[in-house]
Amino acid sequence: MVSVQYNPSFDIQKRREQWLQLIKENPGANRSQLKEKGKGLHTWIYRYDWDWYDKVTPKAALGKEKAGTIDWEKRDEECLRLVSEAVEIILQREGKPIRVTPSSIRNTLGFGSWFHNEKLVRTQRYLKEVKEDIDDFRVRKIKWAINEMLSKGHIVSPYKIQLYAGFDGSNKKVRKLILEILGTNNHI
């Protein structure tokens, strides 16, 4: 077995001076970038003079500001504004109604599910308030179908309303809702 001993050709002070010069010549460089520029020097200092290396070598790019903390109240206010605008767009949309749900709001905004963060308290509360339950949505869709059919001069019957609204013709719960709406609202 051969034993290899490492015998540095430069003294430690010389290597430190070179490393400091490399840092000075590359302002704003992070550790990875400095390592790339001073490969052999970095390896030696990192291995044999770690404490000094850790003190003098920048941990992050110089001149870069740290990202500040998030102002959740401000973000909540902005999210609430965006979400309420999306709800208005959904409700005023031409054509067949769309159910107001977090998913349809997200699709309208074209965003991911970023507003599901629990720190957005007012936004979360608003989403719970405006989320349309299935029966409310069915009523809105039925009323839309009746108005559309009447405006186009179509004959209105419970079955035809059911199909025009996009419901299965055999859905008894929807049929009952249609009959209730027709019976209570002569002028829809």
PDB file of N, CA and C in Angstrom, residues 100-180:
ATOM      1  N   VAL A 100     -70.340  28.998  -9.522  1.00  0.00           N
ATOM      2  CA  VAL A 100     -69.310  29.744  -8.805  1.00  0.00           C
ATOM      3  C   VAL A 100     -68.667  28.806  -7.780  1.00  0.00           C
ATOM      4  N   THR A 101     -67.435  28.403  -8.083  1.00  0.00           N
ATOM      5  CA  THR A 101     -66.657  27.536  -7.200  1.00  0.00           C
ATOM      6  C   THR A 101     -65.225  28.059  -7.174  1.00  0.00           C
ATOM      7  N   PRO A 102     -64.418  27.658  -6.201  1.00  0.00           N
ATOM      8  CA  PRO A 102     -63.016  28.075  -6.222  1.00  0.00           C
ATOM      9  C   PRO A 102     -62.321  27.705  -7.538  1.00  0.00           C
ATOM     10  N   SER A 103     -62.680  26.566  -8.089  1.00  0.00           N
ATOM     11  CA  SER A 103     -62.085  26.130  -9.355  1.00  0.00           C
ATOM     12  C   SER A 103     -62.466  27.050 -10.515  1.00  0.00           C
ATOM     13  N   SER A 104     -63.761  27.413 -10.611  1.00  0.00           N
ATOM     14  CA  SER A 104     -64.175  28.299 -11.710  1.00  0.00           C
ATOM     15  C   SER A 104     -63.597  29.703 -11.524  1.00  0.00           C
ATOM     16  N   ILE A 105     -63.439  30.132 -10.277  1.00  0.00           N
ATOM     17  CA  ILE A 105     -62.810  31.432 -10.002  1.00  0.00           C
ATOM     18  C   ILE A 105     -61.360  31.380 -10.445  1.00  0.00           C
ATOM     19  N   ARG A 106     -60.664  30.310 -10.082  1.00  0.00           N
ATOM     20  CA  ARG A 106     -59.260  30.128 -10.465  1.00  0.00           C
ATOM     21  C   ARG A 106     -59.114  30.116 -11.987  1.00  0.00           C
ATOM     22  N   ASN A 107     -60.002  29.410 -12.668  1.00  0.00           N
ATOM     23  CA  ASN A 107     -59.952  29.356 -14.134  1.00  0.00           C
ATOM     24  C   ASN A 107     -60.211  30.721 -14.750  1.00  0.00           C
ATOM     25  N   THR A 108     -61.134  31.480 -14.175  1.00  0.00           N
ATOM     26  CA  THR A 108     -61.438  32.810 -14.687  1.00  0.00           C
ATOM     27  C   THR A 108     -60.227  33.731 -14.537  1.00  0.00           C
ATOM     28  N   LEU A 109     -59.541  33.609 -13.410  1.00  0.00           N
ATOM     29  CA  LEU A 109     -58.356  34.436 -13.177  1.00  0.00           C
ATOM     30  C   LEU A 109     -57.148  33.938 -13.960  1.00  0.00           C
ATOM     31  N   GLY A 110     -57.155  32.661 -14.306  1.00  0.00           N
ATOM     32  CA  GLY A 110     -56.012  32.083 -15.008  1.00  0.00           C
ATOM     33  C   GLY A 110     -54.842  31.827 -14.086  1.00  0.00           C
ATOM     34  N   PHE A 111     -55.123  31.634 -12.794  1.00  0.00           N
ATOM     35  CA  PHE A 111     -54.071  31.405 -11.805  1.00  0.00           C
ATOM     36  C   PHE A 111     -54.150  29.993 -11.266  1.00  0.00           C
ATOM     37  N   GLY A 112     -53.123  29.646 -10.505  1.00  0.00           N
ATOM     38  CA  GLY A 112     -53.136  28.382  -9.789  1.00  0.00           C
ATOM     39  C   GLY A 112     -53.950  28.539  -8.519  1.00  0.00           C
ATOM     40  N   SER A 113     -53.762  27.650  -7.595  1.00  0.00           N
ATOM     41  CA  SER A 113     -54.564  27.671  -6.367  1.00  0.00           C
ATOM     42  C   SER A 113     -53.902  28.504  -5.273  1.00  0.00           C
ATOM     43  N   TRP A 114     -53.233  29.577  -5.641  1.00  0.00           N
ATOM     44  CA  TRP A 114     -52.504  30.423  -4.689  1.00  0.00           C
ATOM     45  C   TRP A 114     -53.407  31.015  -3.625  1.00  0.00           C
ATOM     46  N   PHE A 115     -54.676  31.234  -3.909  1.00  0.00           N
ATOM     47  CA  PHE A 115     -55.533  31.885  -2.925  1.00  0.00           C
ATOM     48  C   PHE A 115     -56.083  30.910  -1.887  1.00  0.00           C
ATOM     49  N   HIS A 116     -55.599  29.691  -1.865  1.00  0.00           N
ATOM     50  CA  HIS A 116     -56.044  28.730  -0.852  1.00  0.00           C
ATOM     51  C   HIS A 116     -55.206  28.810   0.425  1.00  0.00           C
ATOM     52  N   ASN A 117     -54.305  29.773   0.504  1.00  0.00           N
ATOM     53  CA  ASN A 117     -53.464  29.931   1.689  1.00  0.00           C
ATOM     54  C   ASN A 117     -54.314  30.402   2.873  1.00  0.00           C
ATOM     55  N   GLU A 118     -54.165  29.722   4.016  1.00  0.00           N
ATOM     56  CA  GLU A 118     -54.986  30.065   5.184  1.00  0.00           C
ATOM     57  C   GLU A 118     -54.686  31.452   5.743  1.00  0.00           C
ATOM     58  N   LYS A 119     -53.551  32.041   5.361  1.00  0.00           N
ATOM     59  CA  LYS A 119     -53.221  33.393   5.826  1.00  0.00           C
ATOM     60  C   LYS A 119     -54.053  34.462   5.112  1.00  0.00           C
ATOM     61  N   LEU A 120     -54.704  34.085   4.044  1.00  0.00           N
ATOM     62  CA  LEU A 120     -55.580  35.007   3.312  1.00  0.00           C
ATOM     63  C   LEU A 120     -56.986  34.871   3.896  1.00  0.00           C
ATOM     64  N   VAL A 121     -57.144  35.357   5.105  1.00  0.00           N
ATOM     65  CA  VAL A 121     -58.347  35.134   5.901  1.00  0.00           C
ATOM     66  C   VAL A 121     -59.604  35.671   5.223  1.00  0.00           C
ATOM     67  N   ARG A 122     -59.590  36.926   4.809  1.00  0.00           N
ATOM     68  CA  ARG A 122     -60.783  37.530   4.209  1.00  0.00           C
ATOM     69  C   ARG A 122     -61.117  36.871   2.873  1.00  0.00           C
ATOM     70  N   THR A 123     -60.099  36.525   2.115  1.00  0.00           N
ATOM     71  CA  THR A 123     -60.321  35.855   0.831  1.00  0.00           C
ATOM     72  C   THR A 123     -60.969  34.497   1.057  1.00  0.00           C
ATOM     73  N   GLN A 124     -60.471  33.749   2.049  1.00  0.00           N
ATOM     74  CA  GLN A 124     -61.038  32.433   2.354  1.00  0.00           C
ATOM     75  C   GLN A 124     -62.496  32.547   2.793  1.00  0.00           C
ATOM     76  N   ARG A 125     -62.779  33.535   3.626  1.00  0.00           N
ATOM     77  CA  ARG A 125     -64.147  33.743   4.100  1.00  0.00           C
ATOM     78  C   ARG A 125     -65.061  34.078   2.919  1.00  0.00           C
ATOM     79  N   TYR A 126     -64.589  34.944   2.038  1.00  0.00           N
ATOM     80  CA  TYR A 126     -65.374  35.335   0.868  1.00  0.00           C
ATOM     81  C   TYR A 126     -65.638  34.126  -0.039  1.00  0.00           C
ATOM     82  N   LEU A 127     -64.624  33.303  -0.252  1.00  0.00           N
ATOM     83  CA  LEU A 127     -64.801  32.110  -1.092  1.00  0.00           C
ATOM     84  C   LEU A 127     -65.879  31.187  -0.530  1.00  0.00           C
ATOM     85  N   LYS A 128     -65.902  31.045   0.793  1.00  0.00           N
ATOM     86  CA  LYS A 128     -66.932  30.198   1.415  1.00  0.00           C
ATOM     87  C   LYS A 128     -68.317  30.811   1.243  1.00  0.00           C
ATOM     88  N   GLU A 129     -68.384  32.144   1.317  1.00  0.00           N
ATOM     89  CA  GLU A 129     -69.667  32.832   1.181  1.00  0.00           C
ATOM     90  C   GLU A 129     -70.229  32.739  -0.237  1.00  0.00           C
ATOM     91  N   VAL A 130     -69.365  32.888  -1.246  1.00  0.00           N
ATOM     92  CA  VAL A 130     -69.860  32.964  -2.625  1.00  0.00           C
ATOM     93  C   VAL A 130     -69.943  31.615  -3.319  1.00  0.00           C
ATOM     94  N   LYS A 131     -69.322  30.600  -2.746  1.00  0.00           N
ATOM     95  CA  LYS A 131     -69.374  29.277  -3.376  1.00  0.00           C
ATOM     96  C   LYS A 131     -70.831  28.849  -3.490  1.00  0.00           C
ATOM     97  N   GLU A 132     -71.225  28.581  -4.712  1.00  0.00           N
ATOM     98  CA  GLU A 132     -72.611  28.233  -4.997  1.00  0.00           C
ATOM     99  C   GLU A 132     -72.854  26.762  -4.698  1.00  0.00           C
ATOM    100  N   ASP A 133     -73.861  26.473  -3.874  1.00  0.00           N
ATOM    101  CA  ASP A 133     -74.174  25.063  -3.677  1.00  0.00           C
ATOM    102  C   ASP A 133     -74.911  24.578  -4.926  1.00  0.00           C
ATOM    103  N   ILE A 134     -74.976  23.291  -5.089  1.00  0.00           N
ATOM    104  CA  ILE A 134     -75.482  22.711  -6.328  1.00  0.00           C
ATOM    105  C   ILE A 134     -76.930  23.107  -6.608  1.00  0.00           C
ATOM    106  N   ASP A 135     -77.767  23.176  -5.582  1.00  0.00           N
ATOM    107  CA  ASP A 135     -79.176  23.523  -5.821  1.00  0.00           C
ATOM    108  C   ASP A 135     -79.337  24.988  -6.236  1.00  0.00           C
ATOM    109  N   ASP A 136     -78.581  25.892  -5.619  1.00  0.00           N
ATOM    110  CA  ASP A 136     -78.637  27.306  -6.024  1.00  0.00           C
ATOM    111  C   ASP A 136     -78.202  27.455  -7.483  1.00  0.00           C
ATOM    112  N   PHE A 137     -77.166  26.716  -7.842  1.00  0.00           N
ATOM    113  CA  PHE A 137     -76.689  26.770  -9.219  1.00  0.00           C
ATOM    114  C   PHE A 137     -77.744  26.215 -10.180  1.00  0.00           C
ATOM    115  N   ARG A 138     -78.371  25.124  -9.800  1.00  0.00           N
ATOM    116  CA  ARG A 138     -79.408  24.544 -10.661  1.00  0.00           C
ATOM    117  C   ARG A 138     -80.548  25.540 -10.888  1.00  0.00           C
ATOM    118  N   VAL A 139     -80.962  26.233  -9.835  1.00  0.00           N
ATOM    119  CA  VAL A 139     -82.039  27.223  -9.951  1.00  0.00           C
ATOM    120  C   VAL A 139     -81.615  28.330 -10.917  1.00  0.00           C
ATOM    121  N   ARG A 140     -80.389  28.824 -10.748  1.00  0.00           N
ATOM    122  CA  ARG A 140     -79.897  29.897 -11.636  1.00  0.00           C
ATOM    123  C   ARG A 140     -79.842  29.420 -13.085  1.00  0.00           C
ATOM    124  N   LYS A 141     -79.416  28.189 -13.280  1.00  0.00           N
ATOM    125  CA  LYS A 141     -79.307  27.637 -14.631  1.00  0.00           C
ATOM    126  C   LYS A 141     -80.690  27.409 -15.258  1.00  0.00           C
ATOM    127  N   ILE A 142     -81.639  26.971 -14.434  1.00  0.00           N
ATOM    128  CA  ILE A 142     -83.009  26.754 -14.922  1.00  0.00           C
ATOM    129  C   ILE A 142     -83.636  28.089 -15.341  1.00  0.00           C
ATOM    130  N   LYS A 143     -83.472  29.111 -14.496  1.00  0.00           N
ATOM    131  CA  LYS A 143     -84.017  30.440 -14.827  1.00  0.00           C
ATOM    132  C   LYS A 143     -83.379  30.982 -16.103  1.00  0.00           C
ATOM    133  N   TRP A 144     -82.094  30.763 -16.255  1.00  0.00           N
ATOM    134  CA  TRP A 144     -81.414  31.189 -17.484  1.00  0.00           C
ATOM    135  C   TRP A 144     -82.035  30.479 -18.689  1.00  0.00           C
ATOM    136  N   ALA A 145     -82.237  29.164 -18.580  1.00  0.00           N
ATOM    137  CA  ALA A 145     -82.785  28.378 -19.688  1.00  0.00           C
ATOM    138  C   ALA A 145     -84.187  28.855 -20.057  1.00  0.00           C
ATOM    139  N   ILE A 146     -85.008  29.119 -19.057  1.00  0.00           N
ATOM    140  CA  ILE A 146     -86.382  29.591 -19.316  1.00  0.00           C
ATOM    141  C   ILE A 146     -86.341  30.932 -20.050  1.00  0.00           C
ATOM    142  N   ASN A 147     -85.545  31.860 -19.543  1.00  0.00           N
ATOM    143  CA  ASN A 147     -85.436  33.181 -20.189  1.00  0.00           C
ATOM    144  C   ASN A 147     -84.923  33.067 -21.629  1.00  0.00           C
ATOM    145  N   GLU A 148     -83.926  32.231 -21.834  1.00  0.00           N
ATOM    146  CA  GLU A 148     -83.372  32.034 -23.180  1.00  0.00           C
ATOM    147  C   GLU A 148     -84.438  31.463 -24.126  1.00  0.00           C
ATOM    148  N   MET A 149     -85.142  30.457 -23.650  1.00  0.00           N
ATOM    149  CA  MET A 149     -86.153  29.801 -24.485  1.00  0.00           C
ATOM    150  C   MET A 149     -87.285  30.771 -24.827  1.00  0.00           C
ATOM    151  N   LEU A 150     -87.730  31.544 -23.836  1.00  0.00           N
ATOM    152  CA  LEU A 150     -88.802  32.513 -24.084  1.00  0.00           C
ATOM    153  C   LEU A 150     -88.345  33.604 -25.060  1.00  0.00           C
ATOM    154  N   SER A 151     -87.112  34.074 -24.902  1.00  0.00           N
ATOM    155  CA  SER A 151     -86.616  35.136 -25.792  1.00  0.00           C
ATOM    156  C   SER A 151     -86.443  34.650 -27.234  1.00  0.00           C
ATOM    157  N   LYS A 152     -86.247  33.354 -27.418  1.00  0.00           N
ATOM    158  CA  LYS A 152     -86.087  32.790 -28.756  1.00  0.00           C
ATOM    159  C   LYS A 152     -87.406  32.246 -29.314  1.00  0.00           C
ATOM    160  N   GLY A 153     -88.475  32.376 -28.527  1.00  0.00           N
ATOM    161  CA  GLY A 153     -89.784  31.934 -28.993  1.00  0.00           C
ATOM    162  C   GLY A 153     -90.007  30.439 -28.927  1.00  0.00           C
ATOM    163  N   HIS A 154     -89.212  29.737 -28.156  1.00  0.00           N
ATOM    164  CA  HIS A 154     -89.377  28.291 -28.014  1.00  0.00           C
ATOM    165  C   HIS A 154     -90.555  27.972 -27.093  1.00  0.00           C
ATOM    166  N   ILE A 155     -91.136  26.831 -27.306  1.00  0.00           N
ATOM    167  CA  ILE A 155     -92.200  26.353 -26.423  1.00  0.00           C
ATOM    168  C   ILE A 155     -91.536  25.868 -25.133  1.00  0.00           C
ATOM    169  N   VAL A 156     -92.083  26.318 -24.010  1.00  0.00           N
ATOM    170  CA  VAL A 156     -91.491  25.999 -22.712  1.00  0.00           C
ATOM    171  C   VAL A 156     -92.279  24.881 -22.044  1.00  0.00           C
ATOM    172  N   SER A 157     -91.568  23.790 -21.760  1.00  0.00           N
ATOM    173  CA  SER A 157     -92.146  22.688 -20.988  1.00  0.00           C
ATOM    174  C   SER A 157     -91.053  22.228 -20.021  1.00  0.00           C
ATOM    175  N   PRO A 158     -91.438  21.617 -18.902  1.00  0.00           N
ATOM    176  CA  PRO A 158     -90.422  21.179 -17.941  1.00  0.00           C
ATOM    177  C   PRO A 158     -89.337  20.312 -18.577  1.00  0.00           C
ATOM    178  N   TYR A 159     -89.724  19.391 -19.425  1.00  0.00           N
ATOM    179  CA  TYR A 159     -88.757  18.505 -20.059  1.00  0.00           C
ATOM    180  C   TYR A 159     -87.810  19.278 -20.976  1.00  0.00           C
ATOM    181  N   LYS A 160     -88.370  20.177 -21.804  1.00  0.00           N
ATOM    182  CA  LYS A 160     -87.540  20.952 -22.731  1.00  0.00           C
ATOM    183  C   LYS A 160     -86.600  21.902 -21.975  1.00  0.00           C
ATOM    184  N   ILE A 161     -87.087  22.479 -20.874  1.00  0.00           N
ATOM    185  CA  ILE A 161     -86.240  23.352 -20.040  1.00  0.00           C
ATOM    186  C   ILE A 161     -85.082  22.538 -19.478  1.00  0.00           C
ATOM    187  N   GLN A 162     -85.413  21.353 -19.009  1.00  0.00           N
ATOM    188  CA  GLN A 162     -84.404  20.476 -18.416  1.00  0.00           C
ATOM    189  C   GLN A 162     -83.293  20.169 -19.423  1.00  0.00           C
ATOM    190  N   LEU A 163     -83.675  19.851 -20.649  1.00  0.00           N
ATOM    191  CA  LEU A 163     -82.684  19.543 -21.676  1.00  0.00           C
ATOM    192  C   LEU A 163     -81.922  20.790 -22.113  1.00  0.00           C
ATOM    193  N   TYR A 164     -82.612  21.916 -22.268  1.00  0.00           N
ATOM    194  CA  TYR A 164     -81.974  23.158 -22.705  1.00  0.00           C
ATOM    195  C   TYR A 164     -80.925  23.611 -21.681  1.00  0.00           C
ATOM    196  N   ALA A 165     -81.236  23.408 -20.405  1.00  0.00           N
ATOM    197  CA  ALA A 165     -80.308  23.800 -19.341  1.00  0.00           C
ATOM    198  C   ALA A 165     -79.121  22.846 -19.248  1.00  0.00           C
ATOM    199  N   GLY A 166     -79.247  21.697 -19.904  1.00  0.00           N
ATOM    200  CA  GLY A 166     -78.124  20.756 -19.918  1.00  0.00           C
ATOM    201  C   GLY A 166     -78.215  19.678 -18.854  1.00  0.00           C
ATOM    202  N   PHE A 167     -79.406  19.475 -18.323  1.00  0.00           N
ATOM    203  CA  PHE A 167     -79.592  18.427 -17.324  1.00  0.00           C
ATOM    204  C   PHE A 167     -80.121  17.173 -17.999  1.00  0.00           C
ATOM    205  N   ASP A 168     -79.870  16.060 -17.372  1.00  0.00           N
ATOM    206  CA  ASP A 168     -80.395  14.780 -17.840  1.00  0.00           C
ATOM    207  C   ASP A 168     -81.920  14.824 -17.754  1.00  0.00           C
ATOM    208  N   GLY A 169     -82.589  14.394 -18.792  1.00  0.00           N
ATOM    209  CA  GLY A 169     -84.045  14.439 -18.843  1.00  0.00           C
ATOM    210  C   GLY A 169     -84.737  13.602 -17.783  1.00  0.00           C
ATOM    211  N   SER A 170     -84.017  12.658 -17.177  1.00  0.00           N
ATOM    212  CA  SER A 170     -84.652  11.790 -16.182  1.00  0.00           C
ATOM    213  C   SER A 170     -84.350  12.213 -14.740  1.00  0.00           C
ATOM    214  N   ASN A 171     -83.671  13.330 -14.550  1.00  0.00           N
ATOM    215  CA  ASN A 171     -83.314  13.793 -13.200  1.00  0.00           C
ATOM    216  C   ASN A 171     -84.554  14.369 -12.507  1.00  0.00           C
ATOM    217  N   LYS A 172     -85.079  13.626 -11.555  1.00  0.00           N
ATOM    218  CA  LYS A 172     -86.337  14.009 -10.894  1.00  0.00           C
ATOM    219  C   LYS A 172     -86.177  15.225  -9.991  1.00  0.00           C
ATOM    220  N   LYS A 173     -85.021  15.363  -9.389  1.00  0.00           N
ATOM    221  CA  LYS A 173     -84.785  16.509  -8.511  1.00  0.00           C
ATOM    222  C   LYS A 173     -84.801  17.813  -9.312  1.00  0.00           C
ATOM    223  N   VAL A 174     -84.177  17.797 -10.475  1.00  0.00           N
ATOM    224  CA  VAL A 174     -84.165  18.972 -11.353  1.00  0.00           C
ATOM    225  C   VAL A 174     -85.574  19.252 -11.865  1.00  0.00           C
ATOM    226  N   ARG A 175     -86.303  18.194 -12.219  1.00  0.00           N
ATOM    227  CA  ARG A 175     -87.678  18.361 -12.706  1.00  0.00           C
ATOM    228  C   ARG A 175     -88.532  19.052 -11.645  1.00  0.00           C
ATOM    229  N   LYS A 176     -88.363  18.641 -10.381  1.00  0.00           N
ATOM    230  CA  LYS A 176     -89.123  19.235  -9.279  1.00  0.00           C
ATOM    231  C   LYS A 176     -88.780  20.730  -9.143  1.00  0.00           C
ATOM    232  N   LEU A 177     -87.493  21.064  -9.252  1.00  0.00           N
ATOM    233  CA  LEU A 177     -87.067  22.474  -9.186  1.00  0.00           C
ATOM    234  C   LEU A 177     -87.704  23.288 -10.316  1.00  0.00           C
ATOM    235  N   ILE A 178     -87.728  22.738 -11.507  1.00  0.00           N
ATOM    236  CA  ILE A 178     -88.318  23.435 -12.656  1.00  0.00           C
ATOM    237  C   ILE A 178     -89.792  23.703 -12.407  1.00  0.00           C
ATOM    238  N   LEU A 179     -90.497  22.694 -11.925  1.00  0.00           N
ATOM    239  CA  LEU A 179     -91.931  22.856 -11.647  1.00  0.00           C
ATOM    240  C   LEU A 179     -92.167  23.921 -10.574  1.00  0.00           C
ATOM    241  N   GLU A 180     -91.319  23.945  -9.544  1.00  0.00           N
ATOM    242  CA  GLU A 180     -91.440  24.965  -8.502  1.00  0.00           C
ATOM    243  C   GLU A 180     -91.219  26.360  -9.076  1.00  0.00           C
TER     244      GLU A 180
END
